[in-house]
CSV table of C-alpha atoms and ligand atoms in Angstrom, one decimal:
chain,number,residue,atom,x,y,z
A,1,MET,CA,0.5,-11.5,26.7
A,2,LYS,CA,-1.8,-10.7,23.8
A,3,LYS,CA,-2.2,-13.4,21.1
A,4,GLY,CA,-0.6,-12.4,17.8
A,5,LEU,CA,-2.3,-12.1,14.5
A,6,LEU,CA,-1.5,-15.6,13.1
A,7,GLN,CA,-2.5,-17.4,16.3
A,8,ARG,CA,-5.8,-15.5,16.3
A,9,LEU,CA,-6.4,-16.3,12.6
A,10,ASP,CA,-5.6,-20.0,13.2
A,11,GLU,CA,-8.1,-20.0,16.1
A,12,GLY,CA,-10.9,-18.0,14.5
A,13,VAL,CA,-11.9,-14.6,13.1
A,14,VAL,CA,-10.0,-11.3,13.3
A,15,ILE,CA,-12.1,-8.2,12.6
A,16,GLY,CA,-10.4,-5.3,10.8
A,17,ASP,CA,-11.2,-1.6,11.2
A,18,GLY,CA,-12.8,0.6,8.7
A,19,GLY,CA,-12.0,3.4,6.2
A,20,PHE,CA,-9.8,6.1,7.8
A,21,VAL,CA,-9.2,8.6,4.9
A,22,PHE,CA,-12.9,8.7,3.9
A,23,ALA,CA,-14.1,9.0,7.5
A,24,LEU,CA,-11.6,11.7,8.5
A,25,GLU,CA,-12.2,13.6,5.2
A,26,LYS,CA,-15.9,13.9,6.1
A,27,ARG,CA,-14.9,15.1,9.6
A,28,GLY,CA,-12.5,17.8,8.1
A,29,TYR,CA,-9.2,16.2,9.0
A,30,VAL,CA,-8.0,14.8,5.7
A,31,LYS,CA,-7.9,16.5,2.2
A,32,ALA,CA,-9.5,14.4,-0.6
A,33,GLY,CA,-7.1,14.4,-3.5
A,34,PRO,CA,-3.8,13.8,-1.7
A,35,TRP,CA,-5.6,11.7,1.0
A,36,THR,CA,-2.4,11.8,3.1
A,37,PRO,CA,-2.4,11.2,6.9
A,38,GLU,CA,-0.6,14.3,8.3
A,39,ALA,CA,-3.6,14.5,10.7
A,40,THR,CA,-1.6,12.0,12.9
A,41,VAL,CA,0.6,15.0,13.7
A,42,GLN,CA,-1.9,17.9,13.2
A,43,TYR,CA,-5.1,16.4,14.8
A,44,PRO,CA,-4.1,13.4,16.9
A,45,ASP,CA,-7.4,13.6,18.9
A,46,ALA,CA,-9.4,13.0,15.7
A,47,VAL,CA,-7.2,10.0,14.7
A,48,ARG,CA,-7.4,8.6,18.3
A,49,GLY,CA,-11.1,9.1,18.4
A,50,LEU,CA,-11.7,7.2,15.1
A,51,HIS,CA,-9.5,4.3,16.4
A,52,ARG,CA,-11.7,4.3,19.5
A,53,GLU,CA,-14.9,4.2,17.4
A,54,PHE,CA,-13.7,1.1,15.6
A,55,LEU,CA,-12.4,-0.6,18.8
A,56,ARG,CA,-15.8,-0.1,20.4
A,57,ALA,CA,-17.4,-1.5,17.2
A,58,GLY,CA,-15.4,-4.8,17.6
A,59,ALA,CA,-12.3,-4.2,15.6
A,60,ASP,CA,-9.4,-6.4,16.7
A,61,VAL,CA,-6.8,-4.4,14.6
A,62,MET,CA,-5.9,-0.8,14.9
A,63,GLN,CA,-4.3,0.0,11.5
A,64,ALA,CA,-1.8,2.8,12.2
A,65,PHE,CA,-3.0,5.7,10.0
A,66,THR,CA,0.0,5.4,7.6
A,67,PHE,CA,-1.9,5.0,4.4
A,68,TYR,CA,-0.2,7.0,1.6
A,69,ALA,CA,2.5,8.1,4.1
A,70,SER,CA,5.5,7.2,1.9
A,71,ASP,CA,7.9,10.1,1.5
A,72,ASP,CA,7.3,10.5,-2.2
A,73,LYS,CA,3.5,10.6,-1.8
A,74,LEU,CA,3.8,13.2,1.0
A,75,SER,CA,5.6,15.5,-1.5
A,76,ASN,CA,3.5,14.6,-4.6
A,77,ARG,CA,1.7,17.3,-6.7
A,78,GLY,CA,2.2,20.2,-4.4
A,79,ASN,CA,1.8,18.3,-1.1
A,80,LYS,CA,4.1,19.9,1.5
A,81,SER,CA,3.5,17.3,4.2
A,82,SER,CA,6.9,15.7,3.9
A,83,ALA,CA,8.7,19.0,4.3
A,84,LYS,CA,6.4,20.2,7.1
A,85,TYR,CA,5.9,17.0,9.2
A,86,THR,CA,8.4,14.5,7.7
A,87,CYS,CA,7.6,10.9,6.7
A,88,ARG,CA,9.1,9.6,9.9
A,89,GLY,CA,7.1,12.1,12.0
A,90,ILE,CA,3.8,11.1,10.5
A,91,ASN,CA,4.4,7.4,10.6
A,92,ASP,CA,5.8,7.5,14.2
A,93,ALA,CA,2.8,9.5,15.4
A,94,ALA,CA,0.4,7.1,13.7
A,95,CYS,CA,2.0,4.1,15.4
A,96,ARG,CA,1.8,5.7,18.8
A,97,LEU,CA,-1.9,6.6,18.4
A,98,ALA,CA,-2.8,3.1,17.2
A,99,ARG,CA,-0.9,1.5,20.1
A,100,GLU,CA,-2.5,3.8,22.7
A,101,VAL,CA,-6.0,2.8,21.6
A,102,ALA,CA,-5.1,-0.9,21.1
A,103,GLU,CA,-4.0,-1.0,24.8
A,104,GLU,CA,-7.5,0.2,25.8
A,105,GLY,CA,-8.7,-3.2,24.6
A,106,ASP,CA,-7.3,-6.5,23.2
A,107,GLY,CA,-6.2,-4.8,19.9
A,108,LEU,CA,-3.3,-5.4,17.7
A,109,VAL,CA,-1.4,-2.7,15.9
A,110,ALA,CA,-0.6,-2.9,12.1
A,111,GLY,CA,1.9,-0.7,10.3
A,112,GLY,CA,0.6,0.0,6.8
A,113,LEU,CA,2.2,0.4,3.4
A,114,SER,CA,0.4,1.4,0.1
A,115,GLN,CA,1.2,2.0,-3.5
A,116,THR,CA,3.7,4.7,-4.4
A,117,PRO,CA,4.1,7.5,-7.0
A,118,THR,CA,7.6,6.2,-7.5
A,119,TYR,CA,6.2,2.9,-8.9
A,120,LEU,CA,3.5,4.7,-10.9
A,121,SER,CA,6.2,6.9,-12.4
A,122,GLY,CA,7.9,3.7,-13.8
A,123,MET,CA,10.9,4.0,-11.6
A,124,SER,CA,13.1,1.1,-10.4
A,125,LYS,CA,12.4,-1.7,-7.9
A,126,ALA,CA,15.3,-0.3,-5.7
A,127,ASP,CA,13.8,3.2,-5.8
A,128,THR,CA,10.3,1.8,-4.9
A,129,GLN,CA,11.6,-0.4,-2.1
A,130,LYS,CA,13.6,2.5,-0.6
A,131,GLU,CA,10.2,4.3,-0.1
A,132,PHE,CA,8.8,1.2,1.6
A,133,GLN,CA,11.9,0.8,3.8
A,134,LYS,CA,11.6,4.3,5.3
A,135,GLN,CA,8.1,3.4,6.6
A,136,VAL,CA,8.9,-0.2,7.7
A,137,ASP,CA,11.9,1.1,9.8
A,138,VAL,CA,9.5,3.3,11.8
A,139,PHE,CA,7.1,0.4,12.2
A,140,VAL,CA,9.8,-1.9,13.6
A,141,GLU,CA,11.1,0.8,16.0
A,142,ASN,CA,7.5,1.2,17.2
A,143,LYS,CA,7.2,-2.6,17.7
A,144,VAL,CA,4.0,-2.9,15.7
A,145,ASP,CA,2.4,-6.4,15.8
A,146,PHE,CA,2.3,-7.0,12.1
A,147,LEU,CA,2.7,-5.2,8.7
A,148,ILE,CA,-0.1,-4.7,6.2
A,149,ALA,CA,0.7,-3.8,2.6
A,150,GLU,CA,-2.6,-2.7,1.1
A,151,TYR,CA,-4.1,-0.9,-1.8
A,152,PHE,CA,-1.8,-2.2,-4.6
A,153,GLU,CA,-3.2,-2.4,-8.2
A,154,HIS,CA,-0.1,-4.0,-9.7
A,155,VAL,CA,1.1,-7.4,-8.3
A,156,GLU,CA,4.7,-6.4,-9.3
A,157,GLU,CA,4.8,-3.6,-6.8
A,158,MET,CA,2.9,-5.7,-4.3
A,159,VAL,CA,5.6,-8.3,-4.3
A,160,TRP,CA,8.3,-5.7,-3.9
A,161,ALA,CA,6.5,-4.4,-0.8
A,162,ILE,CA,6.1,-8.0,0.6
A,163,GLU,CA,9.9,-8.5,0.2
A,164,VAL,CA,10.6,-5.4,2.2
A,165,CYS,CA,8.1,-6.4,4.9
A,166,ARG,CA,9.3,-10.0,5.2
A,167,LYS,CA,12.8,-8.7,6.2
A,168,SER,CA,11.3,-7.3,9.4
A,169,GLY,CA,10.5,-10.8,10.6
A,170,LEU,CA,6.9,-9.6,11.4
A,171,PRO,CA,3.7,-11.3,10.1
A,172,VAL,CA,2.9,-9.8,6.6
A,173,VAL,CA,-0.6,-9.1,5.3
A,174,ALA,CA,-0.8,-8.4,1.6
A,175,SER,CA,-4.0,-6.9,0.1
A,176,MET,CA,-4.6,-5.7,-3.5
A,177,CYS,CA,-7.2,-3.2,-4.6
A,178,ILE,CA,-8.3,-5.5,-7.5
A,179,GLY,CA,-11.6,-7.2,-8.5
A,180,PRO,CA,-12.3,-10.5,-10.1
A,181,ASP,CA,-10.7,-9.3,-13.3
A,182,GLY,CA,-7.2,-9.1,-11.8
A,183,ASP,CA,-4.6,-6.4,-11.7
A,184,LEU,CA,-3.9,-3.5,-14.0
A,185,HIS,CA,-1.2,-5.3,-15.8
A,186,GLY,CA,-3.6,-8.1,-16.8
A,187,ILE,CA,-2.4,-10.6,-14.1
A,188,THR,CA,-5.4,-12.7,-13.0
A,189,ALA,CA,-6.7,-12.4,-9.4
A,190,GLY,CA,-5.7,-16.0,-8.8
A,191,GLU,CA,-2.2,-15.5,-10.1
A,192,CYS,CA,-1.9,-12.3,-7.9
A,193,ALA,CA,-2.8,-14.4,-4.9
A,194,VAL,CA,-0.2,-17.1,-5.8
A,195,GLN,CA,2.5,-14.5,-6.3
A,196,MET,CA,1.7,-12.8,-3.0
A,197,ALA,CA,1.8,-16.1,-1.1
A,198,LYS,CA,5.1,-17.2,-2.9
A,199,ALA,CA,6.6,-13.8,-2.0
A,200,GLY,CA,6.1,-14.7,1.6
A,201,ALA,CA,2.8,-13.0,2.7
A,202,HIS,CA,1.1,-14.9,5.5
A,203,VAL,CA,-2.3,-13.4,4.7
A,204,VAL,CA,-3.4,-12.4,1.2
A,205,GLY,CA,-6.6,-10.8,-0.2
A,206,ILE,CA,-8.3,-7.7,-1.4
A,207,ASN,CA,-9.1,-4.2,-0.1
A,208,CYS,CA,-10.9,-1.2,-1.4
A,209,HIS,CA,-12.1,-0.4,-5.0
A,210,PHE,CA,-15.1,-2.8,-5.0
A,211,ASP,CA,-18.1,-3.6,-2.9
A,212,PRO,CA,-18.2,-6.5,-0.4
A,213,PHE,CA,-19.9,-8.9,-2.9
A,214,ILE,CA,-17.6,-8.2,-5.9
A,215,THR,CA,-14.7,-8.4,-3.5
A,216,LEU,CA,-15.8,-11.9,-2.4
A,217,GLU,CA,-16.0,-12.9,-6.1
A,218,GLY,CA,-12.3,-11.9,-6.4
A,219,LEU,CA,-11.5,-13.8,-3.2
A,220,ARG,CA,-13.2,-17.0,-4.5
A,221,LYS,CA,-10.8,-16.8,-7.5
A,222,MET,CA,-7.8,-16.2,-5.2
A,223,LYS,CA,-8.8,-19.2,-3.0
A,224,ALA,CA,-9.2,-21.5,-5.9
A,225,ALA,CA,-5.7,-20.6,-7.3
A,226,LEU,CA,-4.1,-20.9,-3.9
A,227,ASP,CA,-5.7,-24.3,-3.3
A,228,ALA,CA,-4.6,-25.5,-6.8
A,229,ALA,CA,-1.0,-24.4,-6.0
A,230,GLY,CA,-1.1,-26.1,-2.6
A,231,LEU,CA,-0.4,-22.7,-0.9
A,232,LYS,CA,-1.7,-22.4,2.7
A,233,VAL,CA,-2.2,-18.8,3.6
A,234,HIS,CA,-5.0,-16.9,5.4
A,235,LEU,CA,-7.4,-14.7,3.5
A,236,ILE,CA,-8.3,-11.0,4.1
A,237,ALA,CA,-11.2,-9.0,2.9
A,238,GLN,CA,-11.5,-5.2,3.5
A,239,PRO,CA,-13.9,-4.0,0.8
A,240,LEU,CA,-15.7,-0.7,0.2
A,241,ALA,CA,-19.0,0.1,2.0
A,242,PHE,CA,-20.3,1.4,-1.4
A,243,HIS,CA,-22.3,-0.7,-3.9
A,244,THR,CA,-20.2,-0.8,-7.2
A,245,PRO,CA,-21.9,-3.2,-9.6
A,246,ASP,CA,-21.0,-0.8,-12.5
A,247,ALA,CA,-17.3,-0.6,-11.6
A,248,GLN,CA,-14.8,-2.0,-14.1
A,249,LYS,CA,-11.2,-3.0,-13.5
A,250,GLN,CA,-10.1,0.3,-12.0
A,251,GLY,CA,-12.8,0.1,-9.3
A,252,PHE,CA,-14.7,3.0,-7.7
A,253,ILE,CA,-12.2,5.7,-8.5
A,254,ASP,CA,-13.2,5.3,-12.1
A,255,LEU,CA,-16.9,6.0,-11.4
A,256,PRO,CA,-18.1,9.6,-12.0
A,257,GLU,CA,-19.4,9.7,-8.4
A,258,PHE,CA,-15.9,9.3,-6.9
A,259,PRO,CA,-15.2,10.7,-4.4
A,260,PHE,CA,-17.9,13.3,-3.5
A,261,GLY,CA,-21.1,11.7,-4.8
A,262,LEU,CA,-21.0,8.1,-3.5
A,263,GLU,CA,-23.6,8.6,-0.8
A,264,PRO,CA,-26.5,6.9,-2.7
A,265,ARG,CA,-24.3,3.7,-2.9
A,266,ILE,CA,-23.6,3.3,0.9
A,267,CYS,CA,-24.2,-0.3,2.1
A,268,THR,CA,-26.6,-0.8,5.1
A,269,ARG,CA,-25.6,-2.6,8.3
A,270,TRP,CA,-27.7,-5.4,7.0
A,271,ASP,CA,-25.6,-5.7,3.8
A,272,MET,CA,-22.7,-6.1,6.2
A,273,HIS,CA,-24.3,-9.0,8.0
A,274,ARG,CA,-24.6,-10.8,4.7
A,275,TYR,CA,-21.0,-9.8,3.7
A,276,ALA,CA,-19.6,-11.1,7.0
A,277,ARG,CA,-21.4,-14.4,6.8
A,278,GLU,CA,-20.5,-15.0,3.1
A,279,ALA,CA,-16.8,-14.1,3.9
A,280,TYR,CA,-16.7,-16.5,6.8
A,281,ASP,CA,-18.3,-19.3,4.9
A,282,LEU,CA,-15.8,-18.8,2.1
A,283,GLY,CA,-13.0,-19.3,4.7
A,284,VAL,CA,-11.9,-15.6,5.0
A,285,ARG,CA,-10.7,-15.1,8.6
A,286,TYR,CA,-9.5,-11.5,8.5
A,287,ILE,CA,-12.7,-9.6,7.8
A,288,GLY,CA,-12.8,-5.7,7.9
A,289,GLY,CA,-13.6,-2.8,5.7
A,290,CYS,CA,-12.1,0.1,3.7
A,291,CYS,CA,-13.4,3.3,2.3
A,292,GLY,CA,-17.0,4.1,3.4
A,293,PHE,CA,-16.9,1.7,6.4
A,294,GLU,CA,-18.0,3.5,9.5
A,295,ALA,CA,-18.1,2.0,13.0
A,296,TYR,CA,-21.7,0.8,12.6
A,297,HIS,CA,-20.6,-1.3,9.6
A,298,ILE,CA,-17.8,-3.0,11.6
A,299,ARG,CA,-20.2,-3.5,14.5
A,300,ALA,CA,-22.5,-5.3,12.1
A,301,VAL,CA,-19.6,-7.6,11.1
A,302,ALA,CA,-18.8,-8.3,14.7
A,303,GLU,CA,-22.5,-8.9,15.5
A,304,GLU,CA,-23.0,-11.4,12.6
A,305,LEU,CA,-19.9,-13.3,13.9
A,306,ALA,CA,-20.7,-13.0,17.6
A,307,LYS,CA,-21.3,-16.7,18.0
A,308,GLU,CA,-18.0,-17.6,16.3
A,309,ARG,CA,-16.2,-15.1,18.4
A,310,GLY,CA,-18.0,-15.8,21.6
A,311,LYS,CA,-18.7,-12.2,22.3
A,312,LEU,CA,-20.5,-9.0,21.2
A,313,PRO,CA,-18.7,-5.7,20.7
A,314,ALA,CA,-19.0,-3.0,23.3
A,315,GLY,CA,-21.0,-0.9,20.9
A,316,SER,CA,-23.8,-3.5,20.9
A,317,GLU,CA,-24.8,-2.1,24.3
A,318,LYS,CA,-26.7,0.5,22.3
A,319,HIS,CA,-27.8,-1.8,19.5
A,320,GLU,CA,-30.1,-4.7,20.3
A,321,GLN,CA,-29.7,-7.4,17.7
A,322,TRP,CA,-31.8,-7.2,14.5
A,323,ALA,CA,-33.5,-3.8,15.4
A,324,GLY,CA,-34.7,-5.0,18.8
A,325,GLY,CA,-34.3,-1.5,20.1
A,326,LEU,CA,-37.3,-0.3,17.9
A,327,LYS,CA,-39.6,-2.1,20.4
A,328,MET,CA,-39.0,1.0,22.5
A,329,HIS,CA,-40.2,3.4,19.8
A,330,THR,CA,-43.2,5.6,20.6
A,331,LYS,CA,-44.9,5.0,17.2
A,332,PRO,CA,-46.5,1.5,16.6
A,333,TRP,CA,-45.6,1.3,12.9
A,334,VAL,CA,-41.9,1.7,13.8
A,335,ARG,CA,-42.2,-0.9,16.6
A,336,ALA,CA,-43.6,-3.1,13.9
A,337,ARG,CA,-40.2,-3.0,12.2
A,338,ALA,CA,-38.4,-4.5,15.2
A,339,SER,CA,-37.5,-7.8,13.5
A,340,ARG,CA,-34.8,-9.6,11.6
A,341,GLN,CA,-37.4,-10.7,9.0
A,342,TYR,CA,-38.4,-7.0,8.2
A,343,TRP,CA,-34.8,-5.7,7.7
A,344,GLU,CA,-33.4,-8.8,6.0
A,345,ASN,CA,-36.1,-8.5,3.3
A,346,LEU,CA,-36.1,-4.7,2.9
A,347,CYS,CA,-34.7,-3.4,-0.4
A,348,PRO,CA,-34.1,0.3,0.4
A,349,SER,CA,-35.0,3.0,-2.2
A,350,SER,CA,-32.4,5.7,-2.9
A,351,GLY,CA,-34.9,8.6,-2.6
A,352,ARG,CA,-33.5,10.1,-5.8
A,353,PRO,CA,-36.2,9.7,-8.5
A,354,PHE,CA,-33.8,10.9,-11.2
A,355,SER,CA,-30.9,8.7,-10.3
A,356,ALA,CA,-29.7,6.1,-12.7
A,357,ALA,CA,-29.1,2.7,-11.0
A,358,MET,CA,-25.7,2.5,-12.6
A,359,SER,CA,-23.0,4.9,-14.1
A,360,LYS,CA,-20.5,4.7,-16.9
A,361,PRO,CA,-16.9,4.4,-15.6
A,362,ASP,CA,-14.3,6.8,-17.2
A,363,ALA,CA,-12.1,3.8,-18.2
A,364,TRP,CA,-9.1,5.9,-19.3
A,365,GLY,CA,-7.0,2.7,-19.1
A,366,VAL,CA,-3.7,4.4,-18.3
A,367,THR,CA,-1.5,2.8,-15.6
A,368,ALA,CA,2.1,2.6,-14.3
A,369,GLY,CA,4.6,4.4,-16.5
A,370,ASP,CA,2.1,6.6,-18.3
A,371,SER,CA,3.3,10.2,-18.5
A,372,SER,CA,0.1,11.4,-16.8
A,373,LEU,CA,1.0,9.4,-13.7
A,374,LYS,CA,4.6,10.6,-13.5
A,375,GLN,CA,5.6,11.9,-10.0
A,376,LYS,CA,5.8,15.7,-9.9
A,377,THR,CA,6.3,17.8,-6.7
A,378,THR,CA,4.7,21.0,-8.2
A,379,ALA,CA,1.0,21.6,-8.1
A,380,THR,CA,-1.3,20.8,-11.1
A,381,THR,CA,-1.6,23.8,-13.3
A,382,GLU,CA,-4.8,25.3,-14.8
A,383,GLU,CA,-3.6,24.3,-18.3
A,384,GLU,CA,-3.1,20.7,-17.2
A,385,LEU,CA,-6.6,20.7,-15.7
A,386,THR,CA,-8.3,22.0,-18.8
A,387,SER,CA,-6.3,19.4,-20.9
A,388,LEU,CA,-7.7,16.7,-18.7
A,389,VAL,CA,-11.4,17.5,-19.0
A,390,LYS,CA,-12.9,15.8,-22.0
A,391,PRO,CA,-14.9,18.3,-24.1
A,392,GLY,CA,-18.6,18.1,-23.4
A,393,LYS,CA,-18.0,15.5,-20.7
A,394,VAL,CA,-20.7,15.7,-17.9
A,395,ALA,CA,-20.8,13.5,-14.9
A,396,ASN,CA,-22.6,10.1,-15.7
A,397,GLY,CA,-23.4,11.6,-19.1
B,1,CBH,N1,-6.4,1.9,5.2
B,1,CBH,C1,-6.8,3.0,4.4
B,1,CBH,C2,-7.1,2.6,3.0
B,1,CBH,C3,-7.5,3.7,2.1
B,1,CBH,S1,-7.9,3.2,0.4
B,1,CBH,C4,-8.0,4.8,-0.3
B,1,CBH,C5,-8.7,4.9,-1.6
B,1,CBH,C6,-8.6,6.3,-2.2
B,1,CBH,C7,-7.2,6.5,-2.8
B,1,CBH,C8,-7.1,7.5,-4.0
B,1,CBH,O1,-8.2,8.0,-4.5
B,1,CBH,O2,-6.0,7.7,-4.4
B,1,CBH,C9,-7.9,3.8,5.1
B,1,CBH,O3,-8.5,3.2,5.9
B,1,CBH,O4,-8.1,4.9,4.8
B,2,ZN,ZN1,-10.1,2.3,0.4
């Protein structure tokens, strides 16, 4: 009998998986823009393969690929996935694929919810919770091990999702895509954590939008508020694998490089050693990644915490600790780099002599209820597009 999520967190570290939509988009199985997971029905081998990459890298959790798989999102702005594959079909296939791979190791399966166009359109709590319920029903039927409600930028919608999840009787993980400055309605990060815990989440924290180190700044604020309120919950961190020191409240989607020019910002595996250690020392026990996290990033997290976990991940078979494998290189100057001291102290160049170190976020400042966020099923028109581009606006200009 596998240990459940909460028992594992009470006993030690649970390692999460990485960023599915970003990784599958680069492999040609997800369309950037909608970012919806119809690939669970269209290309099951691709989804199964990515789960296997993260399992081999040391992930304890296979998050079913159900991100943005609410019915309203699957029929938003010209998306035909709901009509073609159905919300139930996509979520059901995702749960089966995650379970299949989880059974190849000691993995747990999580059913995932995320923010909805219904909420962004300013519609009611009942309408929003109806969208969540459609997914949770499928997760319960598939006997997932726990539920994760992630990628929420308004704590109001987050709490509505937690309420639906709690009715299942399963452990609930709640994770907001906010930074140290709090949510998009001006609620502080600490207050968001307190509201998530009071709504009944067993694990609370942050995912996406910000790099590992800004994410930990936000988690420090959450931890302080939870301690002050006497609330005992576990903490989760699943940040970006992109450096975002220039991001404001809206996170990386507000940067001109999002989503097709982020490569210069990618974190190294050595950044991930530092992230895992700092997260662990802060008391975070659910440590994973979001957009940009590939298997080698998760492997670095698992390697940094190998002593605490009492094991190395299978993928370390091909990765001696701290670049030890370079001792087998033919060139002596590369062999000279086979040390922790060398890589821990390297500050890598970007290789782009004309790159600015930082960009200017768009900072439109619109959020839930604004007319530009209203749900529409028809595709964006050319007129709408031209009205959106600010005259004379050039990327990081
Ligand atoms: N668990 C999910 C989280 C995705 S966070 C997606 C960020 C991009 C969303 C957007 O641009 O609308 C995943 O691994 O893909
Ligand atoms: Zn993400």
